[in-house]
Each structure stands twice: as structure tokens, then as C-alpha cells.
PDB file of C-alpha atoms in Angstrom:
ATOM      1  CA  UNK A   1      91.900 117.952  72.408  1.00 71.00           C
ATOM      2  CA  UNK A   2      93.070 121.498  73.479  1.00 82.00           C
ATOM      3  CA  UNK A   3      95.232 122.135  76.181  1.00 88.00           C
ATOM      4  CA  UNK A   4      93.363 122.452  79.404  1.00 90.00           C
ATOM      5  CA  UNK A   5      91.359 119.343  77.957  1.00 90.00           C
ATOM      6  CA  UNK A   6      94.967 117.057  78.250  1.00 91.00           C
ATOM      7  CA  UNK A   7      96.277 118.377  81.301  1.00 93.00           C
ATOM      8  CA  UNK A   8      92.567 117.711  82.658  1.00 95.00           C
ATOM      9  CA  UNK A   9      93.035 114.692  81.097  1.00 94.00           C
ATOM     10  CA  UNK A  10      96.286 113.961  82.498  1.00 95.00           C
ATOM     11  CA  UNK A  11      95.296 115.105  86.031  1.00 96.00           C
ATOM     12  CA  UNK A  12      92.178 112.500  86.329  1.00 96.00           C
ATOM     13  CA  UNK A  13      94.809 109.484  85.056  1.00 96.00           C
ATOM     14  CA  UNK A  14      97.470 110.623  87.531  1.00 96.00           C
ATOM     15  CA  UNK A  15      95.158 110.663  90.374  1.00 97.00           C
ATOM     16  CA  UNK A  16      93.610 107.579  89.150  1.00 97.00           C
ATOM     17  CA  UNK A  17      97.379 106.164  89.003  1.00 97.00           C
ATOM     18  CA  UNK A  18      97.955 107.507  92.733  1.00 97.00           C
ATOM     19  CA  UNK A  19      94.838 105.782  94.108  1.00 98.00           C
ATOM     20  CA  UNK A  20      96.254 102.132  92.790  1.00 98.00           C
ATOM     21  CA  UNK A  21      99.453 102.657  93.881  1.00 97.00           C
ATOM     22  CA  UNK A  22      97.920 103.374  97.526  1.00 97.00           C
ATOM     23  CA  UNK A  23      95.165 100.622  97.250  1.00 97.00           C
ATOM     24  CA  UNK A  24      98.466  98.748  96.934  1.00 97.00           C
ATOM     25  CA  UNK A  25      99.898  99.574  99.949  1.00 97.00           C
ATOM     26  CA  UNK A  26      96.898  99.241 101.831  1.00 97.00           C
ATOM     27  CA  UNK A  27      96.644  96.109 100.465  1.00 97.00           C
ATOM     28  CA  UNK A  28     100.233  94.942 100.909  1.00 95.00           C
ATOM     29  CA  UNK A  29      99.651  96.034 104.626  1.00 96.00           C
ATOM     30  CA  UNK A  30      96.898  93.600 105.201  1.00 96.00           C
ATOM     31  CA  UNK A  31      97.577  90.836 102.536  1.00 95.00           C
ATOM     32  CA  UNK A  32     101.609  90.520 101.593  1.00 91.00           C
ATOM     33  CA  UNK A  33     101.027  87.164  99.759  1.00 91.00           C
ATOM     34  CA  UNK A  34      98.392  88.439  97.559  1.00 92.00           C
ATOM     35  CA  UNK A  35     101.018  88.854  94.450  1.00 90.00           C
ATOM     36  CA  UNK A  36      98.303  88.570  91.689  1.00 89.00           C
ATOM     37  CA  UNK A  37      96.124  91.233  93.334  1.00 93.00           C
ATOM     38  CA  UNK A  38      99.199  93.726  94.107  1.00 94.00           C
ATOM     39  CA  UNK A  39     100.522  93.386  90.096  1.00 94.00           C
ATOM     40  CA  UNK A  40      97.132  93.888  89.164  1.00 94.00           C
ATOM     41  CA  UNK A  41      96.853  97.144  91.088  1.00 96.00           C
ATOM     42  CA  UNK A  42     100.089  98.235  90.196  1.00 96.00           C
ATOM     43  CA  UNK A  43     100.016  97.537  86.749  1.00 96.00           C
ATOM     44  CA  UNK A  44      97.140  99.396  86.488  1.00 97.00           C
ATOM     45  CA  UNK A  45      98.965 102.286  88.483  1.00 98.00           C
ATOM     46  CA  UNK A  46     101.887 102.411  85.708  1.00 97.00           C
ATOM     47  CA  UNK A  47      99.403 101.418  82.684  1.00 97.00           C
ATOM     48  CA  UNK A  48      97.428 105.135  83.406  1.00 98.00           C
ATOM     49  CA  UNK A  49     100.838 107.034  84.897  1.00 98.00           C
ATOM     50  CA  UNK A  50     102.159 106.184  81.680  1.00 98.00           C
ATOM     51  CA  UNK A  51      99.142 106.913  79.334  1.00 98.00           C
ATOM     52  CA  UNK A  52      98.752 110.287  81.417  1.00 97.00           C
ATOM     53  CA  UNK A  53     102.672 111.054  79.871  1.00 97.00           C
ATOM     54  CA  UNK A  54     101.484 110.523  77.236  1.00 97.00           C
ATOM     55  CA  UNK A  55      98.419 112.720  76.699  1.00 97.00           C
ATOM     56  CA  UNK A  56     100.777 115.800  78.051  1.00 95.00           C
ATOM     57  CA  UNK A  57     102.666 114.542  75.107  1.00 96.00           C
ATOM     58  CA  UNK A  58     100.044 114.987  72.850  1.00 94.00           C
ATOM     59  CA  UNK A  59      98.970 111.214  72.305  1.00 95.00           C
ATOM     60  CA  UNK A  60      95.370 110.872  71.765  1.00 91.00           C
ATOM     61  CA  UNK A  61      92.308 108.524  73.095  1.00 89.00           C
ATOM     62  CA  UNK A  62      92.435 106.779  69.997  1.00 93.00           C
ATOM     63  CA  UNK A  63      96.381 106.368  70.451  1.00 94.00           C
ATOM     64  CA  UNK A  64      96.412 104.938  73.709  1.00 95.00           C
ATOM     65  CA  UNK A  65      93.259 102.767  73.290  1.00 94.00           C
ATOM     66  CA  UNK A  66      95.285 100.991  69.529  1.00 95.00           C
ATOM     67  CA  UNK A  67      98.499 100.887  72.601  1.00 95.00           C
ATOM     68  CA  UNK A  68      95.710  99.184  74.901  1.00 94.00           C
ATOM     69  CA  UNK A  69      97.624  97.655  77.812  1.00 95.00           C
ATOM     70  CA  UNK A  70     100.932  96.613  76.716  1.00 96.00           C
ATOM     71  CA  UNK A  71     103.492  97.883  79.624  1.00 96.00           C
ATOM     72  CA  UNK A  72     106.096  97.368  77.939  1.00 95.00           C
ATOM     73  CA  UNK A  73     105.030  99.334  74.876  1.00 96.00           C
ATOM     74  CA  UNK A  74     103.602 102.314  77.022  1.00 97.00           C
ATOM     75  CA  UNK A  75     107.140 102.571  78.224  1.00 97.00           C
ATOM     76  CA  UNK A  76     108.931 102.387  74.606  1.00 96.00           C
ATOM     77  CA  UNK A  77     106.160 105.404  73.862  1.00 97.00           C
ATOM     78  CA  UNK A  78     107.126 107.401  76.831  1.00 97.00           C
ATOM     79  CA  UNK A  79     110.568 107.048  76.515  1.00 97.00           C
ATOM     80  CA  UNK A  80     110.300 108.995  72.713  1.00 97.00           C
ATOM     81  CA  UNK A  81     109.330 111.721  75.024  1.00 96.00           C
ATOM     82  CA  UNK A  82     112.043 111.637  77.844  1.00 96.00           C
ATOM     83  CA  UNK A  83     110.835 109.635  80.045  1.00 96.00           C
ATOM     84  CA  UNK A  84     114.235 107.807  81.859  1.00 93.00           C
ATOM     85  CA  UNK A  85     114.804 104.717  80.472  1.00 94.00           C
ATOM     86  CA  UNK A  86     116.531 101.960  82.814  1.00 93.00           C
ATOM     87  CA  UNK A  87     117.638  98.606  82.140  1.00 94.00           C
ATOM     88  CA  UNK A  88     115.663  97.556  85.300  1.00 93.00           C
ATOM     89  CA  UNK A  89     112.500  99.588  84.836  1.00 94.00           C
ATOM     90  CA  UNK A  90     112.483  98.040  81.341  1.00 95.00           C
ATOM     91  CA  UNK A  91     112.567  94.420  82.723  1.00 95.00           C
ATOM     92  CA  UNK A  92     110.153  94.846  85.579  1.00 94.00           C
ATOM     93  CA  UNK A  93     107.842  96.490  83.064  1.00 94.00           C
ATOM     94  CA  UNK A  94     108.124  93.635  80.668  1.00 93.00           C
ATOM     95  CA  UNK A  95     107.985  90.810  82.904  1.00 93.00           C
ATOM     96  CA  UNK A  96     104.938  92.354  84.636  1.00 93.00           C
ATOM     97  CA  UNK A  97     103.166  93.580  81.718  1.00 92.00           C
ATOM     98  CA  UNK A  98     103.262  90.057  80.145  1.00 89.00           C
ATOM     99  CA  UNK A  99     100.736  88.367  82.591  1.00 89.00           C
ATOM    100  CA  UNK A 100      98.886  92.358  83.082  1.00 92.00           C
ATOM    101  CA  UNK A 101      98.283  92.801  79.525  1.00 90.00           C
ATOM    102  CA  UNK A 102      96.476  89.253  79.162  1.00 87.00           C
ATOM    103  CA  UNK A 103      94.886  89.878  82.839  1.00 88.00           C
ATOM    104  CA  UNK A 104      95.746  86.782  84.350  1.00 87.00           C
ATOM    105  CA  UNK A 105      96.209  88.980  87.733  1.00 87.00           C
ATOM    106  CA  UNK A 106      92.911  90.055  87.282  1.00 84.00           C
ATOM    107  CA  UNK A 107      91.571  86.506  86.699  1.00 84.00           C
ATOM    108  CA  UNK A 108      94.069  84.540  88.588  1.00 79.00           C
ATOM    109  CA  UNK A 109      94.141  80.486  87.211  1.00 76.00           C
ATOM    110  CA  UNK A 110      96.127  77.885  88.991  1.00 70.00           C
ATOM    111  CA  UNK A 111      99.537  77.693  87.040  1.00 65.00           C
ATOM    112  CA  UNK A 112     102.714  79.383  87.048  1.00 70.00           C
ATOM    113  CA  UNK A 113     103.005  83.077  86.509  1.00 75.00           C
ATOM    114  CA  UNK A 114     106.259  84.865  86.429  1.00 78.00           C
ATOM    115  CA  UNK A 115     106.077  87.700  88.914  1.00 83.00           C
ATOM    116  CA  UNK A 116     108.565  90.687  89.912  1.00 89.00           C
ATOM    117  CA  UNK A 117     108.346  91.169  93.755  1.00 90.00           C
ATOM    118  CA  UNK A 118     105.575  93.614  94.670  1.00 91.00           C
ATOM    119  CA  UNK A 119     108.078  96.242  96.764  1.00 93.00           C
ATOM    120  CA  UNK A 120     110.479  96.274  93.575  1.00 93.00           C
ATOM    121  CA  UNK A 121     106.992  96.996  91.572  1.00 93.00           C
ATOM    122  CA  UNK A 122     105.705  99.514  93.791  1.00 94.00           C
ATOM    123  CA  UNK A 123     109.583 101.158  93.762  1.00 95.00           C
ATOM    124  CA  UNK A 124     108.903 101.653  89.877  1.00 93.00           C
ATOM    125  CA  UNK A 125     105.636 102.607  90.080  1.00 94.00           C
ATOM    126  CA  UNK A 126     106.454 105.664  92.526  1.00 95.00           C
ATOM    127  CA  UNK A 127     109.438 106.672  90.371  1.00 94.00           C
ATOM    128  CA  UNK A 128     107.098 106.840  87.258  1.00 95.00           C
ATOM    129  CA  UNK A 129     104.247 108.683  88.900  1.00 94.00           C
ATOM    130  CA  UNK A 130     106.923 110.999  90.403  1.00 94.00           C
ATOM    131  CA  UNK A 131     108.727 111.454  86.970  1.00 92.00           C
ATOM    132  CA  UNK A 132     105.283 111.980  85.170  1.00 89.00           C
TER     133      UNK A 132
END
């Protein structure tokens, strides 16, 4: 993939990233108990922020697609590359990427899922896009 082809690339992930994040807030606005549909769109937000780092990084489709959607191992990628790494971020990401990365959000079940509080999510998710 040449140049302009990744930063196209990287553009169409970011905005894609951008457009969970505010289908979040929307969302949160109308529906502030929804927790399973808020990680959902917010993991998905940081799952393609962080793959977009990535491919400015030089990672390629077939990369990210063996990385598939593992949070917590996007991050671990991205930080080999600069992105910040925080004690917190690393947590949130983990905790959240546990139930993403099976998509239990996606396909909510009755049981108990282990959730990080959507504004803490959303506080991560802005700092990433911003940082990307």
C-alpha cells in the first residue's frame, strides 16, 4: 500500500472512529442506561482509531485483520509506535475489550458483564482519536 493509499486509509477509519464516538453521545443523550450499546459503539470507536495508527504506521490489512478485535492488543501495537501508554487507558481498554472482542455488547445475554462507565470510556476514546 503506497502512501496516499494509508493515509486514505487512515482518513476513512478515523472518520469512521469519529462517527461512533458521536453515535455515542447521541445515544448517551437519549438512553444513559444502555451500557452494552454505548461499549459497543465505543469499542468500535477505539478498535478503528487504533487500527487507523496503525496503518500510518505501516501495519497492513492482513496485520490488523490476524490482530482482529482484541483492544487490548491494538493498544500494545500502538504503543510500539508512540502512542501514550497509561496505566488507566490500559485497564479501561482491557476490561472493555474483554466482553467487545467476544461481542457480547453486540449480542447482549442476561448475565453479568464487567463494564467501565461509559463517560470514563468515551474520555479514552476522545484522547485516542485526538492522539491518532
Amino acid at each position: 500500500m503506497g502512501n496516499d493509499e494509508q493515509l486514505r486509509y487512515a482518513s476513512t477509519l478515523i472518520d469512521g472512529a469519529r462517527v461512533y464516538a458521536a453515535s455515542a453521545d447521541a445515544t448517551n443523550d437519549k438512553y444513559p442506561n444502555a451500557l452494552h450499546v454505548l461499549s459497543h459503539l465505543l469499542g468500535m470507536s477505539v478498535e478503528l482509531t487504533l487500527k487507523a495508527y496503525l496503518v500510518l504506521n505501516g501495519a497492513t490489512e492482513k496485520e490488523l485483520r490476524k490482530i482482529g478485535h482484541d483492544l487490548g492488543l491494538l493498544y500494545e501495537e500502538a504503543q510500539k509506535f508512540g502512542l501514550l501508554h497509561t496505566s488507566s487507558r490500559n485497564f479501561r481498554l482491557r476490561v472493555l475489550g474483554l466482553n467487545y472482542q467476544a461481542r457480547i455488547f453486540a449480542y447482549p445475554q442476561e448475565g453479568n458483564l464487567n463494564v467501565i462507565n461509559p463517560r470514563s470510556l468515551r474520555e479514552i476514546t476522545h484522547e485516542i482519536i485526538i492522539e491518532a
